mmCIF file with all atom_site columns, C-alpha atoms in Angstrom:
data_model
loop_
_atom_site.group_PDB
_atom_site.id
_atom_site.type_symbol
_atom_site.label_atom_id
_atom_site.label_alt_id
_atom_site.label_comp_id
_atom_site.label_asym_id
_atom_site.label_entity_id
_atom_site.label_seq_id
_atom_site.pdbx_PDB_ins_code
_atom_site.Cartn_x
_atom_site.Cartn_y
_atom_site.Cartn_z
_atom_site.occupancy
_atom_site.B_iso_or_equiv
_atom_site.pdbx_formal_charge
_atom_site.auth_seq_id
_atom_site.auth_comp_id
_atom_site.auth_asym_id
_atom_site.auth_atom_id
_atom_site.pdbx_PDB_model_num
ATOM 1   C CA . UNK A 1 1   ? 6.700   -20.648 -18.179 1.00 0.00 ? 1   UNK A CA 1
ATOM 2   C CA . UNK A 1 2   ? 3.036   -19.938 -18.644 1.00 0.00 ? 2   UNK A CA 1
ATOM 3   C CA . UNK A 1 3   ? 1.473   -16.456 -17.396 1.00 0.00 ? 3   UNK A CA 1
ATOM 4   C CA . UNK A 1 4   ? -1.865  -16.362 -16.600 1.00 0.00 ? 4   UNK A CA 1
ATOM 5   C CA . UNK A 1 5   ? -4.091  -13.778 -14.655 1.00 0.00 ? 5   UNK A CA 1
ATOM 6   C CA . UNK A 1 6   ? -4.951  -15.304 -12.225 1.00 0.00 ? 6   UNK A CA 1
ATOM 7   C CA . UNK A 1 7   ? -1.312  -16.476 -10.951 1.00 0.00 ? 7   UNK A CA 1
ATOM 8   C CA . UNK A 1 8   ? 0.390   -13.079 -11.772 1.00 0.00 ? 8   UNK A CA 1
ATOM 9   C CA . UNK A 1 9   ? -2.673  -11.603 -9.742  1.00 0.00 ? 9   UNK A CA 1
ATOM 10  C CA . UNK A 1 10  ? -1.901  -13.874 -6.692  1.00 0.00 ? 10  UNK A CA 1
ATOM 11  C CA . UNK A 1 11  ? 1.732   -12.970 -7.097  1.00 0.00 ? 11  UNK A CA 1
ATOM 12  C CA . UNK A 1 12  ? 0.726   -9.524  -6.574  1.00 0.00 ? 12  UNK A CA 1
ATOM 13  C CA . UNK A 1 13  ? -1.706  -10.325 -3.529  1.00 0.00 ? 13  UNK A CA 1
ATOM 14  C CA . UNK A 1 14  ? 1.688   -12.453 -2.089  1.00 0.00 ? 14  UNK A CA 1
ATOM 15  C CA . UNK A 1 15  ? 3.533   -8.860  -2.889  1.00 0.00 ? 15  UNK A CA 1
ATOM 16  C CA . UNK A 1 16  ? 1.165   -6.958  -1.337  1.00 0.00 ? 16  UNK A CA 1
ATOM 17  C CA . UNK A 1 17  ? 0.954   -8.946  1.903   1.00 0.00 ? 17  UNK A CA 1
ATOM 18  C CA . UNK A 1 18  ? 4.779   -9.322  1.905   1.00 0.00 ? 18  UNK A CA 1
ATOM 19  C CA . UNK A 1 19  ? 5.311   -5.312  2.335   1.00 0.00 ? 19  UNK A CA 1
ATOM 20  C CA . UNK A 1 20  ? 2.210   -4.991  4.960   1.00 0.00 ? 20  UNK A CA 1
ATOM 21  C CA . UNK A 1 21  ? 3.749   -7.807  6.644   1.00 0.00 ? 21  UNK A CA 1
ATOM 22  C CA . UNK A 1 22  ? 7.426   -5.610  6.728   1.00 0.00 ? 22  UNK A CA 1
ATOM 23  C CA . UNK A 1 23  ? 5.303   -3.029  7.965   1.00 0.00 ? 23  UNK A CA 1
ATOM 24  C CA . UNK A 1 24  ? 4.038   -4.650  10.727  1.00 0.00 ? 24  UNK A CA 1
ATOM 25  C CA . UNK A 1 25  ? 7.605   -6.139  11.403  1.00 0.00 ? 25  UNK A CA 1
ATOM 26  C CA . UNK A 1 26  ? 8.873   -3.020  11.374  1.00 0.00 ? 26  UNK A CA 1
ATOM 27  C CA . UNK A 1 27  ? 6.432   -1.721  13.741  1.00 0.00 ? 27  UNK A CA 1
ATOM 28  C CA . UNK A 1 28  ? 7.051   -4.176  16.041  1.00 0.00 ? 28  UNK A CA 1
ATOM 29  C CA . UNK A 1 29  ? 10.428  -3.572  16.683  1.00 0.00 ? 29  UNK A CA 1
ATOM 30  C CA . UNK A 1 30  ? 10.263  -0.147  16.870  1.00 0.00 ? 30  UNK A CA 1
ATOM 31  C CA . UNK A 1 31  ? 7.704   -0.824  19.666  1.00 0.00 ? 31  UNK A CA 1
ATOM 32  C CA . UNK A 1 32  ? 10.190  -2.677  21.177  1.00 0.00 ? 32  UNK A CA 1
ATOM 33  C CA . UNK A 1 33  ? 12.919  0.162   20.955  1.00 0.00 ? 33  UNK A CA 1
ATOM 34  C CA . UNK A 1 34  ? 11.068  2.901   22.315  1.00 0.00 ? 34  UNK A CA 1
ATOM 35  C CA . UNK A 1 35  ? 8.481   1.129   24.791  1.00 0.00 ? 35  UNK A CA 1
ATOM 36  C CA . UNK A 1 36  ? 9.196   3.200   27.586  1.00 0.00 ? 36  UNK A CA 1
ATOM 37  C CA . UNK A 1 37  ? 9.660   6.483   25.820  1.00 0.00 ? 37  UNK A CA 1
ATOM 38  C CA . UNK A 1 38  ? 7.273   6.523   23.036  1.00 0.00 ? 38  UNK A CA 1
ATOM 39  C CA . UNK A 1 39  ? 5.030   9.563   24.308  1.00 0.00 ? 39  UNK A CA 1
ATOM 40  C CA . UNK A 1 40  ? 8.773   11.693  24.881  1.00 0.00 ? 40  UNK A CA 1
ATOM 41  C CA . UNK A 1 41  ? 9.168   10.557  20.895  1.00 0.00 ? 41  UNK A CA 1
ATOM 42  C CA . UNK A 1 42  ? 6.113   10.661  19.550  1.00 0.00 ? 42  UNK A CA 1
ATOM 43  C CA . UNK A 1 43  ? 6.058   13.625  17.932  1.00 0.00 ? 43  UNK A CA 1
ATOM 44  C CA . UNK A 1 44  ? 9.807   13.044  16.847  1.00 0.00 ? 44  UNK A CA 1
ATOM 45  C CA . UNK A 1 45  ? 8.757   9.849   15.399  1.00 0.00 ? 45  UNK A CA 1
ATOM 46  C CA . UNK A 1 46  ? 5.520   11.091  13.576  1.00 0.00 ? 46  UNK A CA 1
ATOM 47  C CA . UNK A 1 47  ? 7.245   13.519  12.051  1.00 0.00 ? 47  UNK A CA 1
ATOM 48  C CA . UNK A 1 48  ? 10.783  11.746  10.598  1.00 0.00 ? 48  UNK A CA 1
ATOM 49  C CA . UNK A 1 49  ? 11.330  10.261  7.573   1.00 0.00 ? 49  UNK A CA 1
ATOM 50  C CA . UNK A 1 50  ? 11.268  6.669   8.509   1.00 0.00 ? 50  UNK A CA 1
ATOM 51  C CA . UNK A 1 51  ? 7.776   7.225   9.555   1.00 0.00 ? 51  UNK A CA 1
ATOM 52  C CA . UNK A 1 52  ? 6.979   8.539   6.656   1.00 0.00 ? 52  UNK A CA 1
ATOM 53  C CA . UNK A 1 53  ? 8.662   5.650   4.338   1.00 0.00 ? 53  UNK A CA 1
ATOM 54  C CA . UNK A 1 54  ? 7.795   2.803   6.187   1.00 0.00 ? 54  UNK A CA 1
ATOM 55  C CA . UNK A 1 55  ? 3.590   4.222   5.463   1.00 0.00 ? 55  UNK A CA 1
ATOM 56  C CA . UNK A 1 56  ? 4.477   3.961   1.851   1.00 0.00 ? 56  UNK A CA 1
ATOM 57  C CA . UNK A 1 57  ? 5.245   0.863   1.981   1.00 0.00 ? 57  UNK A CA 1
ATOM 58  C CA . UNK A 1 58  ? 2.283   0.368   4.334   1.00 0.00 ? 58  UNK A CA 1
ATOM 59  C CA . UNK A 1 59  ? -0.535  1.940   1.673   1.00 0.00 ? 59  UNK A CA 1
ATOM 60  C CA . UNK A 1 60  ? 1.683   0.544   -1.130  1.00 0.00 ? 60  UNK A CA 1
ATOM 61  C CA . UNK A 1 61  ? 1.369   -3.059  0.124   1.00 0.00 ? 61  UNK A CA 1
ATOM 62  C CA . UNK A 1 62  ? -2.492  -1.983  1.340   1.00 0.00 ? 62  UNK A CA 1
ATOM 63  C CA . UNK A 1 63  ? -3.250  -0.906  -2.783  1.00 0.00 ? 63  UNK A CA 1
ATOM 64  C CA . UNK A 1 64  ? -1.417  -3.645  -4.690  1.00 0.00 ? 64  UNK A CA 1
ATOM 65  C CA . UNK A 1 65  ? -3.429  -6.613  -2.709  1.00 0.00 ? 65  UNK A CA 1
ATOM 66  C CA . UNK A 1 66  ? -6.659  -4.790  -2.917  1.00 0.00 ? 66  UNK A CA 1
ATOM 67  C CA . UNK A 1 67  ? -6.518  -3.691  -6.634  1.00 0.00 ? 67  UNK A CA 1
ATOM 68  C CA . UNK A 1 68  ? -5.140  -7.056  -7.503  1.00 0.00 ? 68  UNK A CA 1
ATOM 69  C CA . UNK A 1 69  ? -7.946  -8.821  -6.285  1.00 0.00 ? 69  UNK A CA 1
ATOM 70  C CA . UNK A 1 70  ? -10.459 -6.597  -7.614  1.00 0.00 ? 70  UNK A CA 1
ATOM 71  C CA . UNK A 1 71  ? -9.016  -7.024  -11.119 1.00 0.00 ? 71  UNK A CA 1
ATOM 72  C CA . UNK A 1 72  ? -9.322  -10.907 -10.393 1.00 0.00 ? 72  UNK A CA 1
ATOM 73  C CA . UNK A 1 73  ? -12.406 -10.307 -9.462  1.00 0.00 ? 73  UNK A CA 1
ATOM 74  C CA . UNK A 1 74  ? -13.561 -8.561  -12.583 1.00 0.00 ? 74  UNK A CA 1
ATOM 75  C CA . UNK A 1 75  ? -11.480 -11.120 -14.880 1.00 0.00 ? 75  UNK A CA 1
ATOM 76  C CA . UNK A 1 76  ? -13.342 -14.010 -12.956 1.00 0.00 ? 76  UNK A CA 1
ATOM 77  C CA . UNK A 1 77  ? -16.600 -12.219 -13.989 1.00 0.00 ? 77  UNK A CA 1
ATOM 78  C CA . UNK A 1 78  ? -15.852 -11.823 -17.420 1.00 0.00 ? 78  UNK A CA 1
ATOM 79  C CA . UNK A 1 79  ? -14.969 -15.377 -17.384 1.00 0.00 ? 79  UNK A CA 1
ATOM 80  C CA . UNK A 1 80  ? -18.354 -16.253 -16.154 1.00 0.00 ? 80  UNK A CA 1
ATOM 81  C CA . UNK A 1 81  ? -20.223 -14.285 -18.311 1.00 0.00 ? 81  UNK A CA 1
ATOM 82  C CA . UNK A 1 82  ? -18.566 -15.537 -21.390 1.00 0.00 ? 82  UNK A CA 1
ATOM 83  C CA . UNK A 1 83  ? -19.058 -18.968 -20.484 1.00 0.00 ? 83  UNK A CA 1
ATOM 84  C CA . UNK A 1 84  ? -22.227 -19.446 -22.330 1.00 0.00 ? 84  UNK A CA 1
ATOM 85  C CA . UNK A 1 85  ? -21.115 -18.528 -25.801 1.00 0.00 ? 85  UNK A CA 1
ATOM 86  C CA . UNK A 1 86  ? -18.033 -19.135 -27.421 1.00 0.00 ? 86  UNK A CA 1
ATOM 87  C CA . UNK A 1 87  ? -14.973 -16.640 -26.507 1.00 0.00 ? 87  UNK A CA 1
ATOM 88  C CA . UNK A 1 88  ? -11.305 -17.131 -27.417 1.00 0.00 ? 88  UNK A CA 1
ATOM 89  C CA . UNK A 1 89  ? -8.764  -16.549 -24.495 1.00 0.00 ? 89  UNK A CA 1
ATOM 90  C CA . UNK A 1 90  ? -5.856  -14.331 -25.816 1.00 0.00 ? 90  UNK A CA 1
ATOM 91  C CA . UNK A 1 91  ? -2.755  -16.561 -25.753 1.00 0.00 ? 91  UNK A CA 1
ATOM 92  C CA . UNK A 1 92  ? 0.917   -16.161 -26.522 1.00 0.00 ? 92  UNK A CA 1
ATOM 93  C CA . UNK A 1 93  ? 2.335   -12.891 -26.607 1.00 0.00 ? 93  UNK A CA 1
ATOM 94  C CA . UNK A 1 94  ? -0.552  -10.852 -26.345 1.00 0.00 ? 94  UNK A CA 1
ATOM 95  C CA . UNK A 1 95  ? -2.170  -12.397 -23.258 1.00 0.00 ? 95  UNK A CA 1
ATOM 96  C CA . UNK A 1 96  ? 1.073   -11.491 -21.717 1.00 0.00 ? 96  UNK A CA 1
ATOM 97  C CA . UNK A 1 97  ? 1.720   -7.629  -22.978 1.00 0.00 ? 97  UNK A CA 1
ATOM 98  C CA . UNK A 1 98  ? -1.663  -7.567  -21.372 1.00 0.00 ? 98  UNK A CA 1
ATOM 99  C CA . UNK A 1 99  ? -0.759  -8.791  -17.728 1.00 0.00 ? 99  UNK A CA 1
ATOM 100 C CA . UNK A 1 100 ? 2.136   -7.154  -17.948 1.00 0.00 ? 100 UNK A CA 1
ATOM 101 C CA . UNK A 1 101 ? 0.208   -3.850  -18.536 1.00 0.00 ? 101 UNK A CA 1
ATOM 102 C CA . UNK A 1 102 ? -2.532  -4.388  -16.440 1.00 0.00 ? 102 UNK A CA 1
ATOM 103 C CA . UNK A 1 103 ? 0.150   -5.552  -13.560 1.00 0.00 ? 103 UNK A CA 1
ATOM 104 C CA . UNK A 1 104 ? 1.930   -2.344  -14.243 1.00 0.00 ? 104 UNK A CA 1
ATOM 105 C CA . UNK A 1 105 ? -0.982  -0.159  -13.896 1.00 0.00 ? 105 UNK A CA 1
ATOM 106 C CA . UNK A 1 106 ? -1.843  -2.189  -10.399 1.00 0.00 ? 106 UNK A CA 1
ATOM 107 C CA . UNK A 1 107 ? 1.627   -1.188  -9.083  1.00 0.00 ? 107 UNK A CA 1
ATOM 108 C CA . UNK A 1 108 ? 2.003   2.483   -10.521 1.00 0.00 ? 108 UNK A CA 1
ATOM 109 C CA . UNK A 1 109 ? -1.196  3.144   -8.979  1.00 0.00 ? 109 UNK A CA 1
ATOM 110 C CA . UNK A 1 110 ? -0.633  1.969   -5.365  1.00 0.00 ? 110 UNK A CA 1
ATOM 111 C CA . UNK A 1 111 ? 2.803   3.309   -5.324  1.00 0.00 ? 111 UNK A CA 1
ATOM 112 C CA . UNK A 1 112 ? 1.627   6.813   -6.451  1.00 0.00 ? 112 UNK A CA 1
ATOM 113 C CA . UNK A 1 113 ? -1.018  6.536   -4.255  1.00 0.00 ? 113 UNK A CA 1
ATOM 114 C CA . UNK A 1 114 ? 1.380   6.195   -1.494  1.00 0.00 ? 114 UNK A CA 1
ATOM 115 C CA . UNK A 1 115 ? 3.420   8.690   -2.057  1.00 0.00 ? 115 UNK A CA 1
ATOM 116 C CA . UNK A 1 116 ? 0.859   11.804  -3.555  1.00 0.00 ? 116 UNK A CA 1
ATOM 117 C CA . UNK A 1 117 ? 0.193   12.750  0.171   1.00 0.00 ? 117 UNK A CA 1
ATOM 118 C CA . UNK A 1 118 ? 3.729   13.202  1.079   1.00 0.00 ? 118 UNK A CA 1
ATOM 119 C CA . UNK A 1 119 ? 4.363   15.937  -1.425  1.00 0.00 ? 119 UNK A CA 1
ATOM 120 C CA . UNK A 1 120 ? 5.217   19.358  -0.177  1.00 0.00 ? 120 UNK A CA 1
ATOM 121 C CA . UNK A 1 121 ? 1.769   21.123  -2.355  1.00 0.00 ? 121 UNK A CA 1
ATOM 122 C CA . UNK A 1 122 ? -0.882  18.422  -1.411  1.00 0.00 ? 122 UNK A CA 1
ATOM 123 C CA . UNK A 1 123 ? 0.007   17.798  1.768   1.00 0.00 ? 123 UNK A CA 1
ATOM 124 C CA . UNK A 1 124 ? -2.768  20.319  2.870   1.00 0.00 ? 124 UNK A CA 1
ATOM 125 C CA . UNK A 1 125 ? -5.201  18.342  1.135   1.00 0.00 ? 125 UNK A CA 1
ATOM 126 C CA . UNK A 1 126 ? -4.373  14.736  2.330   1.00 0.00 ? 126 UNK A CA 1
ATOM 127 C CA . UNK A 1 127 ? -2.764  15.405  6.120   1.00 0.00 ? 127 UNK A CA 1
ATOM 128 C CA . UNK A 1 128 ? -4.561  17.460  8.498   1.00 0.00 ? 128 UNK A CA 1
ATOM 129 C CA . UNK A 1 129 ? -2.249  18.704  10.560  1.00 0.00 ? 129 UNK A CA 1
ATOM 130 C CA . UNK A 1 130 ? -2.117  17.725  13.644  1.00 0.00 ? 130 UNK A CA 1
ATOM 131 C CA . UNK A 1 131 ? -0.524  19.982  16.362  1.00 0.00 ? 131 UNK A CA 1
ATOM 132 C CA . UNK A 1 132 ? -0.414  18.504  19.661  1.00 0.00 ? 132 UNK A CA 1
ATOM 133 C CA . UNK A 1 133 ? -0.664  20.506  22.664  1.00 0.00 ? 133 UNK A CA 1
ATOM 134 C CA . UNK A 1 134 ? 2.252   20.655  24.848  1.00 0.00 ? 134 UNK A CA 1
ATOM 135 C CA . UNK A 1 135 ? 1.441   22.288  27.969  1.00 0.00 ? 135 UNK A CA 1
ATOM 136 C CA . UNK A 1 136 ? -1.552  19.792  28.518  1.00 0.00 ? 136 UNK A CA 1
ATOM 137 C CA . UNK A 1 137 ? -1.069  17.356  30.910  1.00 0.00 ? 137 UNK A CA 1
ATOM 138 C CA . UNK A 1 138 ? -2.851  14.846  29.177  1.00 0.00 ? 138 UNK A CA 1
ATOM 139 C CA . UNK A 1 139 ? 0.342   14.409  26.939  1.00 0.00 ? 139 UNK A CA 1
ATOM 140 C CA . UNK A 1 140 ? 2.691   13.956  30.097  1.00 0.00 ? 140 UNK A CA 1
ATOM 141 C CA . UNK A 1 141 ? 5.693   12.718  27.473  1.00 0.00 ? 141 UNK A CA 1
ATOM 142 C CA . UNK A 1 142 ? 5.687   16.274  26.164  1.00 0.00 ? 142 UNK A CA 1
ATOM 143 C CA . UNK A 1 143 ? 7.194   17.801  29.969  1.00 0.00 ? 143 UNK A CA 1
#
């Protein structure tokens, strides 16, 4: 099979969109489990793991698409640029050590991304901390 950039860089875009789409799945049923109750289980459900996971995946999904696409955008450039003069495509084994790399870094990146602002010493930096009121009346699922 022949690897090229630009299909292992739609592969990742299809990747991408595939988590943010069992994100938004996943959303929607819980939406549909807790309709009724959701301001009772908000905090509960801010606050639990699967909230927590299921954001990974959400950023995760977010990253890969948009840093694939800017590294097909910058390939397409180079492409362009070099159009004018003569420039030799790397083939073989080398063209694919380097989409393998550079689809490597694409996914390390998003994924630790994704998961830097859940750790216990940064989550000061990246998560503001929230505390909701509970003896306002504005949050009536709190009584």
């Amino acid at each position: 099979a022949v690897v090229s950039t630009q299909s292992t860089g739609i592969f990742l875009i299809g990747v991408g969109d595939l988590l943010v789409g069992l994100y938004l799945v996943y959303i929607f049923i819980g939406d549909a489990r807790h309709k009724q109750m959701f301001c009772k289980k908000q905090t509960e459900w801010m606050t639990n793991w699967e909230c927590s996971f299921i954001g990974v995946v959400n950023f995760t999904g977010t990253q890969i698409s948009m840093i694939s696409m800017t590294v097909l955008s910058c390939m397409r450039c180079f492409r362009v640029k070099n159009t004018l003069r003569y420039c030799q495509i790397p083939r073989g084994r080398r063209s694919v050590l380097i989409i393998s790399f550079v689809s490597f870094i694409v996914v390390s990146t998003s994924i630790l991304m994704a998961i830097l602002p859940l750790l216990d010493k940064l989550q000061d930096f990246f998560i503001n901390g929230i505390i909701y009121e509970t003896t306002n009346p504005v949050f009536i699922g709190f009584n």
